[in-house]
């Protein structure tokens, strides 16, 4: 279903790459590593077993039969997974599509006032549900958006209970308090941190409204989770990936470029950008030693960024690991018609298809990286569907858990983000 090809990391010059043995580990070592991961008491790999969650969410969604637009208000981990789901699993031009069988999803992960006003031009308020997503229930962005839309709902003499749904921590936070006081319905936020929440109610609720195959999503994630818990290093893909990233970072590859060769996976790189940056960018180790570690994620897209970034990757500083995502069956074959038989320059296109062209370009680009001694690996999936997207989410979340252990840092907190949130609250009230 999913495999990782590391061979180009073995082919580049030794000082820039890896040896096959780097990705191996004894059963005992993996057992120890996994027991460290378990000791962090994180739920991102157990929530995927809770298939009843899908039934609970479907029950909630059944109360909103007349809704045509679902506007998700959230930021960071409360939005990026949903954006990735939408862009991966829906029609590429869903918003403009004529025949829509499911409500249109809009995700507002910013507070630019332009966005707050222009969204009103595309939604029909009486037919809109606002999904306010915030684990803490205190983040300025979703809170301000909630108040803005609730005000509009009230002005339109609509009932906020029918047009607003919270996803928030069931134990604490302002949104939970409002839910209790005013009866605005609430779906409990899953017991995971924001950037690990896409496979919890945070991603599953909008995905259910948008008619996505959430069962397969969780199945793909579960299958990858089983590999993550394996003490056989050959099977444990999250381990191999994390090991490659860590060892290469030690060789100066401090930048990881994620480059999907699939338009629908473009936002996987966006989601991953937060996951890697916020989880691994840390000042101190678990024991408080100052280390300032991190890997800088860069998002790219094949083939688009071959014509924008690849020059830098090939000839610029030797500080990058390129992680390509390749899809075996992007679409059924779309041939490129050979219209100009008279032009010899175009004959190389004879018999080609878009499927073949994108594949050949990907392989050629990876070969060029290798020639330039730029380590690159390719993650292969069969197709962009819910199953494989679920597997990718779990692959990356689990590899982050291992990276946290390698660096001996807490991959699950984000003190740097919290500081900025607190300062915003303080400075806004002063202003
Ligand atoms: O990963 C994280 O924890 C953060 O990126 C949060 O998701 C983000 O800051 C939003 O927080 P909240 O869901 O509490 O509004």
Coordinates of N, CA and C and ligand atoms in Angstrom, one line a residue, residues 75-78 134-136 139 142 194-195 274 278 414 417 421, ligand 1:
X75 N -7.4 27.3 13.4 CA -6.0 27.7 12.9 C -5.0 26.6 13.3
X76 N -3.9 26.6 12.6 CA -2.9 25.6 12.9 C -3.4 24.2 12.8
X77 N -3.2 23.4 13.9 CA -3.7 22.0 13.9 C -5.2 21.9 13.8
X78 N -5.9 22.9 14.1 CA -7.4 22.8 14.0 C -7.9 23.1 12.6
X134 N -11.4 24.6 18.2 CA -10.3 25.1 19.0 C -10.2 24.2 20.2
X135 N -9.1 23.5 20.3 CA -8.9 22.6 21.4 C -8.9 23.4 22.7
X136 N -8.1 24.5 22.8 CA -8.0 25.3 24.0 C -9.3 26.1 24.2
X139 N -8.0 30.4 21.6 CA -7.2 31.0 20.6 C -7.9 32.2 19.9
X142 N -10.0 31.7 16.2 CA -11.4 31.1 16.1 C -12.4 31.8 17.0
X194 N -3.3 19.5 18.8 CA -3.8 20.1 17.6 C -3.3 19.5 16.3
X195 N -1.9 19.5 16.2 CA -1.3 19.0 15.0 C -1.4 17.5 14.8
X274 N 3.7 22.1 9.4 CA 3.4 22.4 10.8 C 3.9 21.3 11.7
X278 N 6.6 22.5 14.4 CA 6.2 22.7 15.7 C 6.6 21.6 16.7
X414 N 4.2 23.0 22.5 CA 4.5 24.1 21.6 C 4.6 25.4 22.4
X417 N 4.6 28.7 20.6 CA 3.3 29.2 20.0 C 2.5 29.8 21.2
X421 N 0.6 33.5 21.7 CA -0.8 33.6 21.9 C -1.1 34.5 23.2
Ligands
LIG1 O1 -0.6 21.9 17.2 C1 -1.0 22.7 18.0 O2 -1.3 22.4 19.2 C2 -1.3 24.2 17.5 O3 -0.9 24.4 16.2 C3 -2.8 24.4 17.6 O4 -3.5 23.5 16.8 C4 -3.2 25.9 17.2 O5 -2.4 26.8 17.9 C5 -4.7 26.1 17.5 O6 -4.9 25.9 18.9 P1 -6.4 25.6 19.4 O7 -6.9 24.4 18.7 O8 -6.3 25.5 20.9 O9 -7.2 26.8 19.0

